[in-house]
Short mmCIF file of C-alpha atoms in Angstrom, two decimals:
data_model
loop_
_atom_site.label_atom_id
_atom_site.label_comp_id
_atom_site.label_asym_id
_atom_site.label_seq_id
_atom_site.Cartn_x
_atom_site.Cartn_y
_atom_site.Cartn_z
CA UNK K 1 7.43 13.81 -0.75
CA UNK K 2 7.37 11.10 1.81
CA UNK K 3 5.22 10.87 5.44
CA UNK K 4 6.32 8.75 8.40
CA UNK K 5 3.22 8.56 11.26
CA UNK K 6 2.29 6.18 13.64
CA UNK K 7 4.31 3.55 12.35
CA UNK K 8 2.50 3.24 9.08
CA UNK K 9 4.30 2.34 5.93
CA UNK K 10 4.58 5.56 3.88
CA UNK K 11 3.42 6.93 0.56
CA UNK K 12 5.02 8.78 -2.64
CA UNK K 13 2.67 11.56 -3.04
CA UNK K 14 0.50 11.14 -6.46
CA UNK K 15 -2.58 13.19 -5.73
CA UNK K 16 -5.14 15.05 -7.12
CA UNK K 17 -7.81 17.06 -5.92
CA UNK K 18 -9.92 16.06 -8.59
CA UNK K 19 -13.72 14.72 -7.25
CA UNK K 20 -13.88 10.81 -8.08
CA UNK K 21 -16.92 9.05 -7.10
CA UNK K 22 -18.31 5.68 -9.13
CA UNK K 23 -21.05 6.41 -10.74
CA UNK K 24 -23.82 4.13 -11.40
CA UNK K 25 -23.51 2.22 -14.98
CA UNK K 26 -25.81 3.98 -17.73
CA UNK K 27 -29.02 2.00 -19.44
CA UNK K 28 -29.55 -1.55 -18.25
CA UNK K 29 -25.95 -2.34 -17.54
CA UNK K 30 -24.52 -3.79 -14.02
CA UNK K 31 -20.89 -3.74 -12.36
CA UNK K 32 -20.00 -7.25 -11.54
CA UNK K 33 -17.47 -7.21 -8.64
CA UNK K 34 -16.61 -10.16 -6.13
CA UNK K 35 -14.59 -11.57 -2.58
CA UNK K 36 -12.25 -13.51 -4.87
CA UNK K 37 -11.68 -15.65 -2.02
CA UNK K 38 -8.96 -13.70 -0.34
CA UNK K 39 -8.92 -16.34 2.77
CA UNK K 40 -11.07 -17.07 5.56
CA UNK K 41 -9.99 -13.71 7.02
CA UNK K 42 -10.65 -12.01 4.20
CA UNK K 43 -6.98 -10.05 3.84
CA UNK K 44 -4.70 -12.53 1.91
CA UNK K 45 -4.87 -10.28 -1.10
CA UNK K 46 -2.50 -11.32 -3.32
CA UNK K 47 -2.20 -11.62 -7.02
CA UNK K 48 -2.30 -15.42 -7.72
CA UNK K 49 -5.66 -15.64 -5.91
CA UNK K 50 -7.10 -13.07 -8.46
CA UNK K 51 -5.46 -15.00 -11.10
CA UNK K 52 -7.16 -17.68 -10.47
CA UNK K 53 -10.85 -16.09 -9.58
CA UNK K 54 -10.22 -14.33 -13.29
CA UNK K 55 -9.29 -17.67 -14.81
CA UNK K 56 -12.01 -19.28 -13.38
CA UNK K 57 -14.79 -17.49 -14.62
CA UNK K 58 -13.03 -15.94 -17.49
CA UNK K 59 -13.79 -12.64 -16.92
CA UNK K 60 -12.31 -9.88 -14.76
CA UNK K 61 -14.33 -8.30 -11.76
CA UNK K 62 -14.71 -4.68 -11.30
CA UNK K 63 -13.86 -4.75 -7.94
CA UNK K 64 -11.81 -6.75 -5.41
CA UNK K 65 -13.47 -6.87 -2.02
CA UNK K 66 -11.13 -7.38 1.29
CA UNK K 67 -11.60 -6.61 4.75
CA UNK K 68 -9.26 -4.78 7.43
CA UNK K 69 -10.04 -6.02 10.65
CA UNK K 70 -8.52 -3.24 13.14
CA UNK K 71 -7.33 -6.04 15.25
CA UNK K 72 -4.32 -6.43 12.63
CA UNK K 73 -4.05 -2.62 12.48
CA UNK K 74 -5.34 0.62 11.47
CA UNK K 75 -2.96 2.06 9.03
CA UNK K 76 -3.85 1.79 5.24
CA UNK K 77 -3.62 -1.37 3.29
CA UNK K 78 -1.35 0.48 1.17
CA UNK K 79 -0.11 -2.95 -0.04
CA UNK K 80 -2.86 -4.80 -0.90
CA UNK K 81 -4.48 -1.77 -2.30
CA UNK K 82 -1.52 -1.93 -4.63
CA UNK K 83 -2.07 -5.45 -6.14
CA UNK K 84 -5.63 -4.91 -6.76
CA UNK K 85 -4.85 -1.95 -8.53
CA UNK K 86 -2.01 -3.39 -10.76
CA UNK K 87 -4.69 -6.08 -11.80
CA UNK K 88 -6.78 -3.07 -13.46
CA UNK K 89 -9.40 -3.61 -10.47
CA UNK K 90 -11.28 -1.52 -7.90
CA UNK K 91 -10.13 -1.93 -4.77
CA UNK K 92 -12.70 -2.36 -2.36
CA UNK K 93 -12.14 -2.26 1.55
CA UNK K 94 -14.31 -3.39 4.12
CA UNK K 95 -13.63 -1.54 7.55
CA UNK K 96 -14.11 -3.72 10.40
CA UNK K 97 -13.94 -2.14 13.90
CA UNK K 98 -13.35 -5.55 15.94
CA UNK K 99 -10.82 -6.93 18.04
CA UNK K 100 -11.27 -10.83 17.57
CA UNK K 101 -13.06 -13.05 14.46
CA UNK K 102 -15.79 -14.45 17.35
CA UNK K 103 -18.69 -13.35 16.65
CA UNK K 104 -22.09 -12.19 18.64
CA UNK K 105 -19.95 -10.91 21.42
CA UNK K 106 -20.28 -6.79 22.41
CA UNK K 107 -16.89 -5.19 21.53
CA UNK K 108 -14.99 -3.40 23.98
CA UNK K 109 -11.79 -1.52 22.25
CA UNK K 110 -13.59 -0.18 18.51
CA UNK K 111 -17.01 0.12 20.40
CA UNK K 112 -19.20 2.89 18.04
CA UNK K 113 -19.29 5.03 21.31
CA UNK K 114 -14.98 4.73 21.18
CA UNK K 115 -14.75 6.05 17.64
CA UNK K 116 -17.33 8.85 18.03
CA UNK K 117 -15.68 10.16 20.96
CA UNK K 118 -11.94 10.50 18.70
CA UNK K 119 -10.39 7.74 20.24
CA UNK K 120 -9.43 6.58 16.85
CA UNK K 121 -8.76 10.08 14.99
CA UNK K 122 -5.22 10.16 14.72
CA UNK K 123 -5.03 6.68 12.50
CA UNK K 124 -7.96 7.77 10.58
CA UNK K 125 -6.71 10.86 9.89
CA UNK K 126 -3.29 9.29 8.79
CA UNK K 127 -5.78 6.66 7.17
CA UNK K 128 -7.10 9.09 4.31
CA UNK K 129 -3.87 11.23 4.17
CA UNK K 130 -2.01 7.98 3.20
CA UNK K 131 -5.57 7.42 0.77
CA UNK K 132 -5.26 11.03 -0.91
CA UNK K 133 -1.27 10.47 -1.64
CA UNK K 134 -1.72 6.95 -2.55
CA UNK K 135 -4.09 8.96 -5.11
CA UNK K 136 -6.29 5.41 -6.08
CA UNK K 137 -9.74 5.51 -6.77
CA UNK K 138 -11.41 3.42 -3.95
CA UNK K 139 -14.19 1.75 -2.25
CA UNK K 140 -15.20 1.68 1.01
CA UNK K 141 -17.49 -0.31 3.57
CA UNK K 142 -17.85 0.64 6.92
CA UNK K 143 -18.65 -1.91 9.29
CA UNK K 144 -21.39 -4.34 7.16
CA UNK K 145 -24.67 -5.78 8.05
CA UNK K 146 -25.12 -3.53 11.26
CA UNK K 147 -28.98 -4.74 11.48
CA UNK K 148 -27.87 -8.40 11.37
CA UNK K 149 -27.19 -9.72 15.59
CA UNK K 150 -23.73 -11.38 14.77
CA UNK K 151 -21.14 -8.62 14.75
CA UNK K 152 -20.31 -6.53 17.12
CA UNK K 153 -21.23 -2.79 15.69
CA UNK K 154 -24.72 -4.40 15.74
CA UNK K 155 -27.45 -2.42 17.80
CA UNK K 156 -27.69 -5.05 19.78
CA UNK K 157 -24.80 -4.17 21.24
CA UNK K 158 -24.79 -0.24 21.59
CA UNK K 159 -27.81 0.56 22.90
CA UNK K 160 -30.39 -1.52 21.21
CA UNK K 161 -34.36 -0.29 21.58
CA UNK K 162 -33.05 2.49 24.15
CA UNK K 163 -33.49 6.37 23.32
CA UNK K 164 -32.29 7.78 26.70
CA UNK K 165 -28.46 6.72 26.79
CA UNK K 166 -27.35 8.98 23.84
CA UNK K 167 -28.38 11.35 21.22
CA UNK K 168 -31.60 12.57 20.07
CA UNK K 169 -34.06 11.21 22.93
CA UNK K 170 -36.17 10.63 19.66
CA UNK K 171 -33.96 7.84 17.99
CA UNK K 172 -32.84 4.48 18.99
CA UNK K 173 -29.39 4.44 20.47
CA UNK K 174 -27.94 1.36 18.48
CA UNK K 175 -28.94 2.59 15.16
CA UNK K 176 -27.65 6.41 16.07
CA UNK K 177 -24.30 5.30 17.58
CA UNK K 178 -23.54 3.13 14.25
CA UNK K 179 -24.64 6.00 12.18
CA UNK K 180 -22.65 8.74 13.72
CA UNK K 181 -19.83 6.55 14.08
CA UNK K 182 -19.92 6.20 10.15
CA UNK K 183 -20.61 9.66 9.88
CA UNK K 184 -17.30 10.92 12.17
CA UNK K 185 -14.87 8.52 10.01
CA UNK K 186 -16.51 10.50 6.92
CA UNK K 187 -16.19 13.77 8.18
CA UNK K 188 -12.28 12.72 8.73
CA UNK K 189 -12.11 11.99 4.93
CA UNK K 190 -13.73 15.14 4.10
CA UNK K 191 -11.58 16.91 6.42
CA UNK K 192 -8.17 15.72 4.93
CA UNK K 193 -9.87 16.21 1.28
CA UNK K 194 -9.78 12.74 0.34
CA UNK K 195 -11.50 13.02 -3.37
CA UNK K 196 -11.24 9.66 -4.74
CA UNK K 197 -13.10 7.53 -2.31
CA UNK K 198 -17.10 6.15 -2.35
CA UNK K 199 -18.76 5.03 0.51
CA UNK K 200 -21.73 2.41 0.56
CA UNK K 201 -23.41 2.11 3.20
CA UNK K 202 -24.45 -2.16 3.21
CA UNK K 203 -27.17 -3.63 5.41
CA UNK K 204 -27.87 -7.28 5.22
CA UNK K 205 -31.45 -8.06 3.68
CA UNK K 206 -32.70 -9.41 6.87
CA UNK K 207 -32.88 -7.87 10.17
CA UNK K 208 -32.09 -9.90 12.95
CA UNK K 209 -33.86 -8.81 15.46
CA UNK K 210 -36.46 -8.47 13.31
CA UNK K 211 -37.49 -5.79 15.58
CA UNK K 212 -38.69 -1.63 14.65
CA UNK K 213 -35.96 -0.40 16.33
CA UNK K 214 -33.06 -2.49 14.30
CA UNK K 215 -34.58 -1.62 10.63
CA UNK K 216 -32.16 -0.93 8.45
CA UNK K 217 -32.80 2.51 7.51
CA UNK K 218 -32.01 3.75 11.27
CA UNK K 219 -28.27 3.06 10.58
CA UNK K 220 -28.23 4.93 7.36
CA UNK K 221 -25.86 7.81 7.75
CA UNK K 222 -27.63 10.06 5.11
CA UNK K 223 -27.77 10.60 1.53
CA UNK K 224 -25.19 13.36 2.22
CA UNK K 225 -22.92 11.04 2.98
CA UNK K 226 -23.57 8.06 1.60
CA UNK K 227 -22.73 7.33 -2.44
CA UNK K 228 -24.46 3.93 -2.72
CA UNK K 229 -26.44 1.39 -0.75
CA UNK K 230 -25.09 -2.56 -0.42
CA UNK K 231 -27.11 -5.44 0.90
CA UNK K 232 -26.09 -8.90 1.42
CA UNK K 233 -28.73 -11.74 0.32
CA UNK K 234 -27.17 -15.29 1.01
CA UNK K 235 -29.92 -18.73 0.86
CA UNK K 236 -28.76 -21.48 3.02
CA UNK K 237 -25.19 -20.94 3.59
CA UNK K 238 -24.62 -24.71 4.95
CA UNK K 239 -26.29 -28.18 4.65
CA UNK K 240 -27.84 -28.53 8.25
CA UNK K 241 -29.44 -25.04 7.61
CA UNK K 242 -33.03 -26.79 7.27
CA UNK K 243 -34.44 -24.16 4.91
CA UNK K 244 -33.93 -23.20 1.26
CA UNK K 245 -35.53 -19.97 0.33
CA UNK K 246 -34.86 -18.69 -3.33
CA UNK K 247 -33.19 -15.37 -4.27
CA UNK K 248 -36.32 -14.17 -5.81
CA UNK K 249 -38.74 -15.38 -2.87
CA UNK K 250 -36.10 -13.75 -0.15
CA UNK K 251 -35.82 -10.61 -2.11
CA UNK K 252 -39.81 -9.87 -2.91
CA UNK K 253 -40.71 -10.51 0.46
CA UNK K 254 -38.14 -8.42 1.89
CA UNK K 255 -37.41 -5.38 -0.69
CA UNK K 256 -39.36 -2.87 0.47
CA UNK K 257 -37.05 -2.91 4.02
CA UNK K 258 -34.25 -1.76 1.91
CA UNK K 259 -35.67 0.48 -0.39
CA UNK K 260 -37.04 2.91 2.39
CA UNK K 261 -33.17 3.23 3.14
CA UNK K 262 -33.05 5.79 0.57
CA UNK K 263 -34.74 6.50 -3.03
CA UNK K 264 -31.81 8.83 -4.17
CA UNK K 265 -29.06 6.11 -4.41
CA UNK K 266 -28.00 3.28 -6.48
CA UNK K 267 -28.41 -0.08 -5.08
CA UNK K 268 -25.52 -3.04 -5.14
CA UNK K 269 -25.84 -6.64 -4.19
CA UNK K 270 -22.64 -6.72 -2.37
CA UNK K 271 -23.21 -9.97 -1.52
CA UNK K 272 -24.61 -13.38 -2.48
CA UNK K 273 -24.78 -16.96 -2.75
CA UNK K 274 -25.92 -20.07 -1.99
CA UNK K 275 -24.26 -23.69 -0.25
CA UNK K 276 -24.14 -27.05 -2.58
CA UNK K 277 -24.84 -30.09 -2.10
CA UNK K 278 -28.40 -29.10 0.04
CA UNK K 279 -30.95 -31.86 0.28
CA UNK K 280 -34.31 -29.26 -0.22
CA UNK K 281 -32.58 -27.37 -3.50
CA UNK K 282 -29.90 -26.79 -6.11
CA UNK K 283 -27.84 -24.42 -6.17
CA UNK K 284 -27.40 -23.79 -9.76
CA UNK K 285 -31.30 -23.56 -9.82
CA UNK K 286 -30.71 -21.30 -7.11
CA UNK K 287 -27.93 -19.05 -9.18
CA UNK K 288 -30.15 -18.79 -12.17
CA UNK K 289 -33.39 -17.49 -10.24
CA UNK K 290 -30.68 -14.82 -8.48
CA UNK K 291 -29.64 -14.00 -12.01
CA UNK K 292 -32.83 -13.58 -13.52
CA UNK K 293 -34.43 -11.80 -10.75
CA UNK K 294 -31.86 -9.47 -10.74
CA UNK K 295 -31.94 -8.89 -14.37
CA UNK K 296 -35.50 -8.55 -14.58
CA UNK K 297 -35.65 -5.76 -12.32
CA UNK K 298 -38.32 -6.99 -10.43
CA UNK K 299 -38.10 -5.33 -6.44
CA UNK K 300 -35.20 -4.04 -6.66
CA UNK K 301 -33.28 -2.40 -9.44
CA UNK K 302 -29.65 -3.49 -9.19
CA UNK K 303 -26.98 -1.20 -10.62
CA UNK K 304 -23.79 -3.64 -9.17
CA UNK K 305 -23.48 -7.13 -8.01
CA UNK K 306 -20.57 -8.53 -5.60
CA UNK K 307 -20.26 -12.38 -5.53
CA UNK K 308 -19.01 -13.94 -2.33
CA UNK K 309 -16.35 -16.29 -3.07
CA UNK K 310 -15.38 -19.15 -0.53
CA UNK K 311 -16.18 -21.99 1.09
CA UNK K 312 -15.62 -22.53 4.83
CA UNK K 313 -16.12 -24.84 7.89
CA UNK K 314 -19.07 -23.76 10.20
CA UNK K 315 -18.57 -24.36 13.92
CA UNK K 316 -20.57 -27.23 13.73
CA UNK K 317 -18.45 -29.31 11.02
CA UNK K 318 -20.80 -27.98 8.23
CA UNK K 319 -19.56 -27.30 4.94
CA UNK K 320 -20.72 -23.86 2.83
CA UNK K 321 -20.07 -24.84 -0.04
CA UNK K 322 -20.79 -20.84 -1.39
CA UNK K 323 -17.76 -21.23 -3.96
CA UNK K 324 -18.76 -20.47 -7.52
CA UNK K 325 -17.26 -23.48 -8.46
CA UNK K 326 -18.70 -25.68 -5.86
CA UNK K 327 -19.99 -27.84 -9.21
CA UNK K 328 -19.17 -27.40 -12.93
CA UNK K 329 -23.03 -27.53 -12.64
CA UNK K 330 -23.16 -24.12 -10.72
CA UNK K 331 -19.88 -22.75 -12.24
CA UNK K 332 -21.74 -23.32 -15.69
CA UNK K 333 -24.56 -21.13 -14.71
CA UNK K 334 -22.40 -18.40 -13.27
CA UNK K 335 -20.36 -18.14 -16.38
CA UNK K 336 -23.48 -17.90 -18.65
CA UNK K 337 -24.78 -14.90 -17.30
CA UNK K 338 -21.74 -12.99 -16.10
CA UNK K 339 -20.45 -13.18 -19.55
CA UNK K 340 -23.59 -11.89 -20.97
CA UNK K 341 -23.33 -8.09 -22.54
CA UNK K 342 -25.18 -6.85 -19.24
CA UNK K 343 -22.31 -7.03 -16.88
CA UNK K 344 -19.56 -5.95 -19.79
CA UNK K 345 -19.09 -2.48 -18.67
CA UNK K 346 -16.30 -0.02 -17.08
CA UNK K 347 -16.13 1.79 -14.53
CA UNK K 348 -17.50 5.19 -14.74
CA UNK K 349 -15.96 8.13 -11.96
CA UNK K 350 -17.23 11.40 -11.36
#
């Protein structure tokens, strides 16, 4: 059985009806995933890149992470889902409703208001039926770090502190549009039956604002819809940043902002990492406190961590040096903890 619609690529029909979400790993173990550094726009997924992330540390993630921005497209990555699968890895998609890379700008085609209304129904709805008949256990992230100020599904930019412009006159209207807006492309999945899919919901660990009306647990579409919660905790992501703020020191002062998200779900350090080369700290120093924070337990119990994979040129000429193997030094310290019994575990659907 083959589909044709909207100009998508089609797909042989494999499915199942059969309920697959990831469970959280059993006892003290942790999923190790990763952004194998599929390019600085986050889509060239292709096999020689994993290669070479699975060489590198010697070990195989759990999960592949890659993001569709909608300005390339709506219609499912069937592709790309198709490598990472072949590779015996999750694949793990971030949706990004945007229509440019710039960033702190308000968007005006994918808007939260835009997708709530149905404006976008027809390719989400051919979205998931190409998902069910594809028939692959996946991932998905629905536009990231909504209480950060940098991309555009931000409060900031739908409605901010107000309560009179939509909704409940009780809620904030930034957090509520991003929350129904997540909610609406869920209720699509449900609606087609999509089985194998789980959604995270992932906040960034600081708010920015850090303002009552942009805390993260006003985005949070609900533990009825929601299988896990994400965060991303980064230190210094360039030299000039004139700070350096350890995992452990970011994490105990801010914990408590993500754990009033929800107390029913398992938590995943989607993503992390740290520059080289910065004058105030080390970054393997910096690695091994995330590491042993994390495996201690302490704030925040961690069933999943998600590595973030590349280095880049800021704006200003600044180098993030956030690669694992910025320095043998810091590629060292990676590999002796990742290899370590607590991250050797499979993936678990139910």
């Amino acid at each position: 059985m083959v589909i044709v619609f909207l100009g998508c690529n089609s797909t042989n029909s494999n499915q199942s009806n059969k309920q697959m979400k990831l469970q959280a790993p059993k006892e003290d173990k942790i999923y190790f995933g990763a952004f194998p550094d599929f390019g600085g726009t986050e889509d060239i997924v292709t096999l020689k890149r994993m290669d070479a992330f699975e060489k590198l540390i010697e070990k195989k993630p759990l999960w592949a992470y890659f993001s569709q921005s909608w300005y390339n497209g709506m219609c499912y990555p069937k592709e790309a889902i198709a490598r990472i699968d072949k590779k015996g890895i999750i694949p793990f998609i971030r949706l990004m409703p945007r229509s440019k890379e710039k960033q702190f700008i308000a968007e005006k085609k994918f808007t939260m208001q835009h997708i709530i209304d149905g404006v976008f129904d027809k390719e989400l709805h051919q979205w998931a039926k190409e998902a069910k008949l594809h028939n692959i256990p996946l991932l998905i992230d629905f536009a990231v770090e909504a209480n950060g100020n940098w991309f555009s599904w931000s409060g900031i930019f739908n409605g901010k502190d107000r309560k009179d412009g939509y909704g409940d006159k009780n809620y904030y209207d930034g957090a509520e549009r991003y929350r129904d807006a997540y909610r609406h492309i869920i209720e699509i999945f449900r609606a087609e039956k999509v089985t194998k899919v789980t959604w995270f919901f992932h906040a960034d660990i600081y708010s920015n604002p850090d303002e009552e009306w942009n805390r993260a647990k006003y985005y949070y579409p609900g533990d009825d819809y929601i299988d896990w919660i994400g965060i991303s905790l980064y230190g210094a992501q360039n030299t000039k940043e004139n700070y350096w703020d350890m995992f452990s020191e970011i994490l105990e002062e801010r914990y408590e902002t993500i754990q009033e998200i929800s107390t029913k779900k398992p938590i995943a350090l989607l993503e992390f990492g740290v520059t080289d080369n910065h004058e105030l700290g080390s970054k393997s120093e910096w690695l091994e406190d995330a590491f042993e924070t994390i495996l201690s337990k302490r704030y925040i119990h961690f069933k999943a961590i998600s590595y973030w994979h590349e280095t880049w040129q800021e704006e200003d000429g600044s180098i993030a040096s956030i690669r694992i193997d910025s320095s043998q030094e810091s590629l060292n310290t990676f590999k002796e903890y990742t290899k370590t019994p607590t991250f050797n575990v499979k993936a678990e659907f139910k």
